[in-house]
């Protein structure tokens, strides 16, 4: 194993660790309260010399205190556990692993805690003590690697459609069915379909925190990583593209179906669509990962670090579930009996 | 001598077989002679005027003049005995009219409804037997009113008619009507048959099937509602879902159709005859018919002869 090169951010004023402040959208020194924007930091930033270098490290040396910290092969930004200094493994953020874009964090750790506590609202089956802060084992602000795909679908969609018309003459009911073949030649462009580029994170969780507001998509800069963890992708763009295509094909066919108006039924029978890749970008998107341990079970929550969308699967209180089920059953049963009784009474029928 | 013999024989016969006239009262436009419970309409006014008005206490009305006074008295006593034991009225009616079966039924129903029969019993309950001796249609039948429809459903009426068929067909009216009263009393003692347990008489005298609350059905419905409610609440705890579409990323301005063909292939027309179902109210008025009064009645199928 080799020792890696660590890019760490220190306050240009006092040398203390420097963290990105999502609320300010700038970097703030916790010790001297100095605030810096991206341009200020770039003056002090050392760019890597060899962009094509691609080396995996299992540990690194903290520039600040010299401690050796073990990191897995996909970690690109972390902290020194001893001095708290932000450390970015710049070797892992170069060449093909250098992100094109980044959306900086906008919501802070306390927002994630508040969102977690807020889960109890409108969820009667949630165990009362689940949302206690003491159950939170770890909250991690993490830049998750995403592939963003721009592509265009072009081609033909074929469908069969029916126009059904019914009318009566005397006691005879007529039904006329006209059958059509529909052809649509179409073009549809999709922009920035995100696909999670890390195998560590479940796709459904990453899907659920969508969408991100791409208007705040910025050119990548190491400085945004300070104060947060970051990962590099381990799912290549070709594989991720297939996921994006699968999502887009359904939308494309639905759009095509909506153009087939004036019919009673429409059934898409075939399509010959080809994809034209316009652009693929590698981006880091902000996510708060909240690990919760409750009654010896682990629950993972994720919060969109930009929009605050908080998702995760919560446990069910079995006692409450049974009680609510029984209560609903009894109330609805009594209500239905009452309605039936009134209905019979109004109908002049004696019970 | 011959003349004297004929006169003596006539006197003897008159004394021996004395047929009493039915005492009727007059109905006029101003005094229709019906009790206040009868709804008088323009449609049934003529029927009321054409229905003999009688004293409802007499019970035996021999318009056909086939029962002598002694027979009437005996039958009257039996009827009073029946009325004492039961909670309903009883009427014996004989007529000599060129009526069809249905006309006889309507006549009998109007006769019961427009006089004060069953007035002192729940739902104007009573049972009436009518005997028409007119050669046009020698016919007899039993009609039931109010609660009598429960005690004497069609099957029991038919059984009574079978029992008295021989006697009435052969003009043995005393025996026939006594059998009618006796059978009626027996059936009354047996109570309402199981087949009519689920029925009652409504305010218009119709036999109506009781509707019991379908508890099992409601329980199943409640179960389904509870499952739906629980499912909704459980889903509130499950926020993670895989994305299957990309609507949010579609550039709507880019959607373009470079060609669009709608090609007609074929046409087919089918037809069927609409079946009209009878408008019975779900069987609730299963076996009641109505006379001109609008009140319901039941009865047997009748016998000719």
XYZ file of C-alpha atoms in Angstrom:
656
model
C 0.000 0.000 0.000
C 1.104 3.469 -0.736
C 0.558 6.572 1.207
C -1.745 8.936 -0.623
C -1.682 12.594 -1.246
C -4.263 14.380 0.795
C -5.756 17.687 -0.141
C -6.881 19.372 3.029
C -8.496 22.729 3.527
C -7.138 25.060 6.107
C -8.202 28.531 6.896
C -5.972 30.918 4.952
C -6.172 33.228 7.949
C -5.469 30.971 10.932
C -4.713 27.501 9.582
C -7.588 25.785 11.395
C -9.719 23.213 9.540
C -12.071 24.929 7.127
C -15.614 23.638 6.417
C -18.241 24.456 3.806
C -21.251 26.126 5.409
C -24.406 25.101 3.491
C -26.473 27.953 4.886
C -23.996 30.567 3.768
C -23.033 28.749 0.607
C -19.434 29.680 1.590
C -16.547 28.351 3.648
C -16.394 29.477 7.258
C -13.576 29.042 9.766
C -14.961 27.888 13.115
C -11.988 29.340 14.946
C -11.483 32.827 13.509
C -14.957 33.189 11.913
C -13.376 34.097 8.573
C -15.644 33.498 5.591
C -14.310 32.639 2.137
C -15.872 32.227 -1.273
C -14.708 29.851 -3.962
C -12.422 32.382 -5.614
C -10.661 33.083 -2.314
C -9.990 29.431 -1.717
C -8.849 28.723 -5.254
C -5.962 31.056 -4.651
C -4.762 28.710 -1.904
C -5.703 25.455 -3.559
C -3.063 23.173 -5.026
C -4.246 21.460 -8.186
C -3.022 17.919 -8.798
C -0.131 17.641 -11.190
C -1.109 14.487 -13.019
C -4.760 14.197 -13.996
C -4.374 10.714 -15.436
C -3.038 9.172 -12.250
C -5.406 6.533 -10.908
C -4.254 4.894 -7.709
C -6.329 3.280 -4.979
C -5.331 3.808 -1.373
C -6.424 2.098 1.733
C -5.078 4.641 4.194
C -3.685 8.107 4.154
C -1.654 10.421 6.320
C -3.324 13.435 7.832
C -1.484 16.534 6.740
C -2.435 18.245 9.916
C -1.443 15.760 12.606
C 0.239 12.932 10.721
C -2.143 10.244 11.921
C -2.831 7.361 9.566
C -6.483 6.978 8.710
C -7.854 3.961 6.882
C -10.351 4.689 4.104
C -12.015 2.304 1.697
C -11.063 2.408 -1.946
C -13.989 4.599 -2.982
C -13.669 7.272 -0.336
C -12.595 10.581 -1.812
C -13.194 12.920 1.086
C -13.195 12.203 4.795
C -12.068 13.510 8.172
C -9.111 12.801 10.341
C -10.586 11.068 13.364
C -7.878 12.529 15.579
C -7.777 16.187 14.656
C -11.002 16.566 12.661
C -9.203 18.028 9.678
C -10.945 17.647 6.316
C -8.981 15.407 4.058
C -9.583 14.926 0.398
C -7.894 12.079 -1.439
C -7.141 14.088 -4.499
C -5.738 11.102 -6.342
C -9.181 9.669 -6.421
C -10.681 12.805 -7.848
C -8.567 13.052 -10.927
C -8.738 11.811 -14.475
C -11.874 9.810 -15.155
C -12.853 10.177 -11.519
C -12.813 13.909 -11.526
C -16.414 15.023 -11.234
C -17.776 17.426 -13.808
C -20.400 18.960 -11.599
C -21.438 19.293 -8.005
C -24.470 20.550 -6.128
C -23.313 21.989 -2.790
C -25.122 21.153 0.417
C -27.880 23.567 1.296
C -29.358 21.927 4.366
C -27.356 21.323 7.512
C -27.049 18.469 9.932
C -29.637 19.947 12.288
C -32.143 20.013 9.445
C -31.638 16.296 8.998
C -32.166 15.718 12.737
C -35.280 17.892 12.691
C -36.604 16.038 9.644
C -36.006 12.743 11.394
C -37.877 13.912 14.492
C -40.644 15.215 12.263
C -41.341 11.748 10.917
C -43.825 11.121 13.718
C -46.308 13.578 12.194
C -49.137 11.810 10.408
C -47.739 8.351 11.092
C -49.789 6.721 13.832
C -48.121 3.332 13.321
C -44.652 4.674 14.074
C -43.324 3.570 17.475
C -43.457 6.620 19.713
C -39.811 6.429 20.817
C -38.421 5.711 17.346
C -37.841 9.342 16.455
C -35.874 10.000 19.617
C -32.558 11.654 18.796
C -30.724 9.110 20.928
C -31.552 6.424 18.359
C -29.492 8.246 15.734
C -26.191 6.433 15.584
C -24.605 8.514 12.883
C -25.426 11.389 10.572
C -23.161 11.771 7.622
C -23.103 14.543 5.071
C -22.041 12.746 1.959
C -21.476 13.629 -1.663
C -22.837 10.668 -3.589
C -21.501 10.036 -7.096
C -24.190 10.292 -9.750
C -24.163 9.964 -13.494
C -26.252 12.586 -15.254
C -27.380 11.586 -18.711
C -28.611 13.741 -21.558
C -29.940 11.693 -24.454
C -32.584 11.676 -27.116
C -34.996 8.952 -28.055
C -35.800 8.734 -31.756
C -37.860 6.237 -33.657
C -41.246 4.718 -34.291
C -44.033 3.607 -32.007
C -46.889 1.470 -33.284
C -50.199 0.815 -31.593
C -53.626 -0.596 -32.234
C -56.579 1.507 -31.191
C -60.331 1.082 -31.061
C -63.177 3.517 -31.434
C -66.245 2.008 -29.800
C -69.688 3.520 -30.292
C -72.941 2.143 -28.873
C -76.543 3.096 -29.559
C -80.019 1.633 -29.215
C -82.872 1.226 -31.648
C -85.935 -0.065 -29.863
C -84.923 -3.074 -27.783
C -81.777 -3.661 -29.816
C -78.428 -2.411 -28.579
C -75.770 -1.920 -31.264
C -72.017 -1.645 -30.716
C -69.728 -0.552 -33.532
C -66.003 -1.140 -33.123
C -63.571 0.528 -35.531
C -60.006 -0.794 -35.427
C -57.034 1.416 -36.327
C -53.295 1.043 -36.600
C -51.452 4.071 -35.277
C -47.915 5.042 -36.169
C -45.927 7.780 -34.516
C -42.451 8.894 -35.462
C -41.082 10.787 -32.510
C -38.158 12.553 -30.948
C -37.851 13.202 -27.232
C -34.950 14.637 -25.343
C -34.150 13.940 -21.744
C -31.861 16.108 -19.671
C -29.800 15.133 -16.667
C -31.441 11.848 -15.727
C -29.595 10.940 -12.519
C -28.342 7.425 -11.828
C -26.571 6.571 -8.601
C -22.965 5.693 -9.453
C -22.150 3.935 -6.209
C -22.973 0.350 -5.365
C -22.878 1.251 -1.692
C -26.181 3.045 -1.867
C -29.409 1.327 -2.704
C -30.861 2.618 -5.967
C -34.362 2.862 -4.521
C -33.153 5.150 -1.726
C -31.270 7.343 -4.154
C -34.313 7.403 -6.492
C -36.548 8.423 -3.632
C -34.663 11.593 -2.752
C -34.988 12.916 -6.302
C -35.334 15.387 -7.797
C -32.386 17.712 -7.334
C -32.631 21.288 -8.469
C -30.158 21.385 -11.322
C -30.210 25.160 -11.472
C -27.695 24.984 -8.623
C -25.440 22.572 -10.426
C -21.916 24.003 -10.335
C -18.617 23.148 -11.894
C -16.783 20.786 -9.639
C -14.313 22.147 -7.161
C -12.593 20.241 -4.345
C -13.413 23.037 -1.960
C -17.085 22.070 -1.813
C -16.126 18.763 -0.230
C -14.712 20.264 2.923
C -16.752 19.298 5.927
C -18.359 16.347 4.161
C -17.565 12.835 3.105
C -17.450 11.958 -0.548
C -17.387 8.823 -2.657
C -16.200 8.110 -6.165
C -18.235 6.048 -8.568
C -17.838 2.312 -8.839
C -20.640 1.811 -11.354
C -19.458 2.774 -14.802
C -21.458 5.062 -17.058
C -22.406 2.311 -19.545
C -24.067 0.284 -16.832
C -25.749 3.330 -15.329
C -27.012 4.397 -18.761
C -29.087 1.224 -18.967
C -30.944 2.242 -15.798
C -31.576 5.708 -17.224
C -32.831 4.216 -20.501
C -35.211 1.899 -18.646
C -36.745 4.861 -16.890
C -36.964 6.994 -20.004
C -38.506 4.327 -22.241
C -41.616 4.110 -20.069
C -42.018 7.872 -20.142
C -41.450 7.957 -23.900
C -44.125 5.346 -24.558
C -46.544 7.112 -22.219
C -45.936 10.371 -24.083
C -46.517 8.611 -27.388
C -49.750 7.144 -26.028
C -50.932 10.627 -25.068
C -50.581 11.719 -28.680
C -53.049 8.995 -29.689
C -56.200 10.824 -28.758
C -59.820 10.256 -29.714
C -59.804 6.502 -29.215
C -61.635 4.338 -26.691
C -58.639 2.067 -26.145
C -54.994 2.261 -27.214
C -52.561 -0.624 -26.995
C -48.935 -0.068 -27.957
C -47.859 -3.113 -29.913
C -44.266 -2.359 -30.867
C -41.604 0.299 -30.928
C -38.347 0.808 -32.666
C -36.623 3.502 -30.667
C -32.963 4.278 -30.745
C -31.069 6.352 -28.270
C -28.699 9.135 -29.158
C -26.433 10.022 -26.277
C -25.893 13.732 -26.124
C -23.906 14.127 -22.952
C -22.834 12.217 -19.869
C -21.677 14.040 -16.791
C -20.253 12.797 -13.564
C -21.562 14.748 -10.594
C -21.472 14.686 -6.839
C -24.842 15.292 -5.266
C -25.371 16.105 -1.588
C -27.066 13.570 0.676
C -27.391 13.349 4.426
C -27.279 9.717 5.485
C -28.903 9.069 8.849
C -28.221 5.719 10.524
C -30.727 4.800 13.185
C -30.566 1.892 15.572
C -33.858 0.952 17.177
C -34.420 -2.203 19.187
C -31.310 -3.838 17.717
C -32.445 -3.128 14.168
C -30.691 -0.717 11.832
C -32.622 1.748 9.683
C -31.107 3.910 6.989
C -32.587 7.272 6.082
C -31.438 9.641 3.398
C -32.081 13.310 3.017
C -31.590 15.287 -0.133
C -28.864 17.714 0.974
C -30.232 20.342 -1.356
C -34.047 20.129 -1.132
C -34.447 18.537 2.298
C -36.529 15.598 0.969
C -36.264 12.976 3.715
C -36.929 9.327 2.966
C -36.536 5.916 4.521
C -38.547 2.959 5.668
C -39.763 3.104 9.243
C -40.690 0.301 11.616
C -44.285 -0.448 12.561
C -45.614 -0.566 16.094
C -47.332 -3.960 16.048
C -49.545 -3.225 19.057
C -50.718 0.039 17.526
C -51.307 -1.700 14.205
C -53.528 -4.317 15.810
C -55.402 -1.710 17.843
C -55.981 0.575 14.865
C -57.099 -2.365 12.743
C -59.541 -3.503 15.442
C -60.769 0.038 16.042
C -61.321 0.662 12.336
C -63.108 -2.655 12.004
C -65.468 -1.971 14.910
C -66.223 1.621 13.913
C -66.788 0.785 10.255
C -68.894 -2.251 11.194
C -71.127 -0.184 13.498
C -71.318 2.603 10.947
C -72.331 0.196 8.183
C -74.979 -1.373 10.418
C -76.360 2.095 11.147
C -76.371 3.046 7.461
C -78.045 -0.245 6.542
C -80.633 0.224 9.289
C -81.423 3.777 8.139
C -81.535 2.632 4.531
C -83.990 -0.134 5.368
C -86.077 2.220 7.474
C -86.215 4.834 4.771
C -87.195 2.127 2.347
C -90.291 1.391 4.558
C -88.979 -1.983 5.485
C -89.223 -3.296 8.986
C -86.160 -4.861 10.482
C -156.716 -31.381 -5.064
C -153.623 -31.130 -7.146
C -153.470 -27.346 -6.673
C -153.864 -27.669 -2.930
C -151.096 -30.229 -2.841
C -148.763 -27.888 -4.731
C -149.559 -24.984 -2.374
C -148.959 -27.140 0.690
C -145.670 -28.410 -0.748
C -144.525 -24.874 -1.526
C -145.356 -23.700 1.972
C -143.532 -26.719 3.384
C -140.469 -26.049 1.331
C -140.445 -22.381 2.289
C -140.741 -23.280 5.906
C -138.157 -26.044 5.672
C -135.577 -24.234 3.489
C -135.875 -20.621 4.476
C -133.219 -18.544 2.598
C -132.570 -15.235 4.282
C -131.983 -12.125 2.270
C -128.685 -10.338 2.873
C -129.257 -7.068 4.648
C -127.558 -4.361 2.626
C -127.309 -0.676 3.248
C -127.321 2.030 0.659
C -124.178 3.738 -0.572
C -124.476 7.204 -2.083
C -122.036 9.733 -3.465
C -122.393 11.637 -0.194
C -122.213 8.599 2.037
C -119.987 5.966 0.553
C -120.240 3.981 3.769
C -116.589 3.092 4.112
C -114.492 3.517 7.195
C -111.995 6.335 7.420
C -109.084 4.023 6.722
C -110.203 3.486 3.142
C -108.563 5.932 0.786
C -111.234 7.261 -1.555
C -110.038 8.249 -5.001
C -111.719 9.035 -8.292
C -110.547 5.651 -9.532
C -112.099 3.533 -6.809
C -115.256 5.549 -6.156
C -117.357 3.577 -8.640
C -116.062 0.321 -7.202
C -117.142 1.429 -3.748
C -120.604 2.386 -4.993
C -120.936 -0.975 -6.742
C -119.849 -2.969 -3.718
C -122.686 -4.084 -1.440
C -122.637 -2.334 1.894
C -123.290 -4.828 4.661
C -123.191 -5.153 8.407
C -119.728 -6.547 9.083
C -120.963 -8.364 12.156
C -123.126 -10.823 10.193
C -120.125 -12.741 8.784
C -122.169 -14.893 6.396
C -123.448 -13.147 3.252
C -125.479 -15.392 1.065
C -126.170 -13.288 -2.025
C -126.512 -16.486 -4.031
C -129.311 -17.705 -1.762
C -127.815 -21.119 -1.255
C -127.734 -21.214 2.550
C -130.821 -21.485 4.658
C -131.122 -19.577 7.877
C -130.224 -22.531 10.064
C -127.061 -23.151 8.109
C -126.159 -19.485 8.255
C -126.677 -19.459 12.001
C -124.567 -22.546 12.483
C -121.815 -21.153 10.341
C -122.084 -17.814 12.112
C -121.578 -19.516 15.464
C -118.541 -21.375 14.151
C -117.113 -18.154 12.750
C -117.613 -16.301 16.022
C -115.882 -19.180 17.767
C -113.027 -18.914 15.283
C -112.779 -15.145 15.716
C -112.665 -15.552 19.498
C -109.778 -18.001 19.226
C -107.893 -16.129 16.558
C -107.042 -12.506 16.086
C -108.654 -12.075 12.739
C -111.977 -11.802 10.986
C -113.750 -14.429 8.869
C -116.293 -13.974 6.079
C -118.353 -16.398 4.012
C -119.617 -14.880 0.798
C -121.779 -16.475 -1.853
C -122.565 -14.795 -5.146
C -124.283 -15.537 -8.383
C -122.521 -13.350 -10.874
C -121.219 -13.971 -14.415
C -117.704 -13.070 -13.415
C -114.322 -14.437 -14.367
C -111.889 -15.703 -11.716
C -110.162 -12.330 -11.559
C -113.409 -10.405 -11.403
C -114.551 -12.615 -8.550
C -111.289 -11.981 -6.753
C -111.650 -8.231 -7.186
C -115.265 -8.373 -6.083
C -114.338 -10.340 -2.959
C -111.414 -8.045 -2.154
C -113.561 -4.940 -2.547
C -116.329 -6.547 -0.497
C -113.852 -7.092 2.335
C -112.045 -3.764 2.027
C -115.082 -1.494 1.608
C -116.974 -2.971 4.515
C -115.702 -2.968 8.049
C -114.170 -6.400 8.081
C -111.054 -6.837 10.162
C -111.588 -3.356 11.523
C -110.807 -4.401 15.070
C -107.821 -6.547 14.218
C -104.242 -5.739 13.474
C -103.704 -4.922 9.787
C -107.431 -5.498 9.092
C -106.716 -9.187 9.243
C -109.250 -11.706 8.059
C -109.972 -14.641 5.804
C -112.790 -14.760 3.260
C -114.205 -17.627 1.268
C -116.269 -16.820 -1.780
C -118.519 -19.176 -3.685
C -119.884 -18.181 -7.094
C -122.655 -20.434 -8.332
C -123.242 -18.726 -11.664
C -123.105 -21.237 -14.488
C -120.817 -18.903 -16.388
C -118.076 -19.650 -13.868
C -118.776 -21.912 -10.941
C -115.853 -21.038 -8.794
C -114.757 -20.820 -5.209
C -111.645 -19.499 -3.579
C -110.150 -18.282 -0.348
C -108.762 -14.773 0.049
C -106.661 -13.560 2.937
C -106.184 -10.049 4.274
C -103.724 -8.505 6.704
C -102.034 -11.036 8.983
C -104.099 -13.840 7.484
C -101.661 -13.715 4.577
C -99.010 -14.900 7.030
C -101.117 -17.643 8.596
C -102.705 -18.801 5.348
C -100.194 -18.597 2.556
C -100.957 -20.010 -0.849
C -100.040 -23.587 0.113
C -102.368 -23.665 3.108
C -105.203 -22.079 1.109
C -104.711 -24.734 -1.542
C -104.851 -27.451 1.089
C -108.103 -26.075 2.479
C -109.545 -25.775 -1.036
C -108.645 -29.401 -1.690
C -110.332 -30.412 1.539
C -113.590 -28.658 0.716
C -113.613 -29.216 -3.017
C -115.921 -32.227 -3.000
C -118.472 -30.611 -0.677
C -118.696 -27.287 -2.465
C -118.738 -28.864 -5.903
C -121.682 -30.939 -4.786
C -123.447 -28.045 -3.090
C -122.898 -29.475 0.390
C -122.241 -25.980 1.672
C -122.710 -26.540 5.366
C -120.167 -29.331 5.405
C -117.864 -27.475 3.066
C -117.881 -24.183 4.934
C -117.618 -25.915 8.322
C -114.577 -27.739 7.022
C -113.224 -24.378 5.838
C -113.695 -22.873 9.313
C -112.261 -25.925 11.002
C -109.197 -26.068 8.758
C -108.649 -22.348 9.196
C -108.696 -22.755 12.943
C -106.269 -25.683 12.790
C -103.822 -23.780 10.651
C -104.139 -20.786 12.919
C -103.258 -22.973 15.888
C -100.196 -24.198 13.986
C -99.079 -20.599 13.730
C -97.281 -18.823 10.931
C -95.465 -21.356 8.729
C -91.671 -21.235 8.445
C -91.934 -20.034 4.875
C -93.560 -16.827 6.081
C -91.409 -16.252 9.169
C -89.372 -13.737 7.250
C -92.378 -11.717 6.136
C -94.577 -9.056 7.626
C -97.594 -7.006 6.589
C -96.935 -3.418 5.687
C -99.227 -0.459 6.324
C -100.995 -1.054 2.987
C -101.740 -4.647 3.776
C -99.102 -6.097 1.526
C -97.029 -9.103 2.385
C -93.459 -7.859 2.573
C -90.295 -9.796 3.064
C -88.321 -8.648 6.050
C -84.868 -7.430 5.296
C -82.470 -8.513 7.951
C -79.170 -6.709 8.296
C -76.569 -8.744 6.382
C -74.102 -8.965 9.244
C -71.685 -11.299 7.496
C -71.539 -9.089 4.436
C -71.044 -5.977 6.562
C -68.328 -7.737 8.558
C -66.481 -8.635 5.352
C -66.900 -5.058 4.104
C -65.574 -3.724 7.406
C -62.650 -6.105 7.148
C -61.826 -4.780 3.680
C -62.101 -1.180 4.910
C -59.823 -1.966 7.860
C -57.251 -3.589 5.580
C -57.318 -0.579 3.238
C -56.924 1.865 6.145
C -54.080 -0.166 7.623
C -52.382 -0.452 4.242
C -52.539 3.321 3.785
C -51.064 3.855 7.243
C -48.342 1.251 6.664
C -47.451 2.923 3.366
C -46.916 6.168 5.252
C -44.034 4.417 6.990
C -42.523 3.202 3.728
C -41.115 6.126 1.802
C -38.567 4.337 -0.338
C -39.613 3.481 -3.872
C -37.752 2.670 -7.039
C -38.182 5.176 -9.865
C -39.733 3.748 -13.011
C -40.247 6.870 -15.051
C -38.371 9.982 -16.051
C -41.092 12.583 -16.552
C -39.187 15.149 -14.496
C -36.265 15.009 -16.917
C -38.153 15.129 -20.194
C -37.581 18.330 -22.127
C -41.156 19.078 -23.120
C -40.004 21.492 -25.808
C -38.114 18.673 -27.458
C -41.136 16.425 -27.936
C -41.716 16.255 -31.654
C -43.634 13.927 -33.924
C -42.119 13.830 -37.387
C -44.943 11.710 -38.688
C -48.273 10.539 -37.393
C -50.489 8.031 -39.199
C -53.870 6.774 -38.098
C -54.786 3.952 -40.453
C -58.298 2.540 -40.437
C -58.182 -1.270 -40.536
C -61.627 -2.710 -40.038
C -65.034 -2.187 -38.515
C -67.411 -4.530 -36.797
C -70.931 -3.973 -35.533
C -72.608 -6.287 -33.054
C -76.084 -6.175 -31.583
C -78.158 -7.846 -28.922
C -81.719 -7.669 -27.662
C -82.076 -5.901 -24.327
C -83.922 -8.114 -21.880
C -86.472 -6.202 -19.820
C -86.854 -7.530 -16.337
C -90.148 -7.371 -14.493
C -90.439 -4.489 -12.110
C -91.164 -6.522 -9.014
C -89.613 -4.885 -6.021
C -87.054 -7.540 -5.304
C -89.648 -10.013 -4.204
C -90.564 -7.973 -1.183
C -94.243 -7.918 -2.182
C -93.962 -11.515 -3.141
C -97.491 -12.806 -3.083
C -99.871 -9.951 -2.375
C -102.353 -8.711 -4.957
C -104.360 -5.551 -4.780
C -108.019 -4.764 -5.199
C -109.367 -1.363 -6.181
C -108.858 -0.133 -2.626
C -105.108 -0.365 -3.059
C -104.766 -2.662 -0.073
C -103.045 -5.991 -0.475
C -104.457 -9.452 -0.135
C -103.393 -13.026 -0.713
C -105.161 -16.280 -1.194
C -105.282 -19.581 -2.973
C -105.569 -20.507 -6.607
C -109.271 -21.221 -6.524
C -111.314 -24.174 -7.768
C -113.857 -24.478 -10.514
C -116.864 -26.640 -10.094
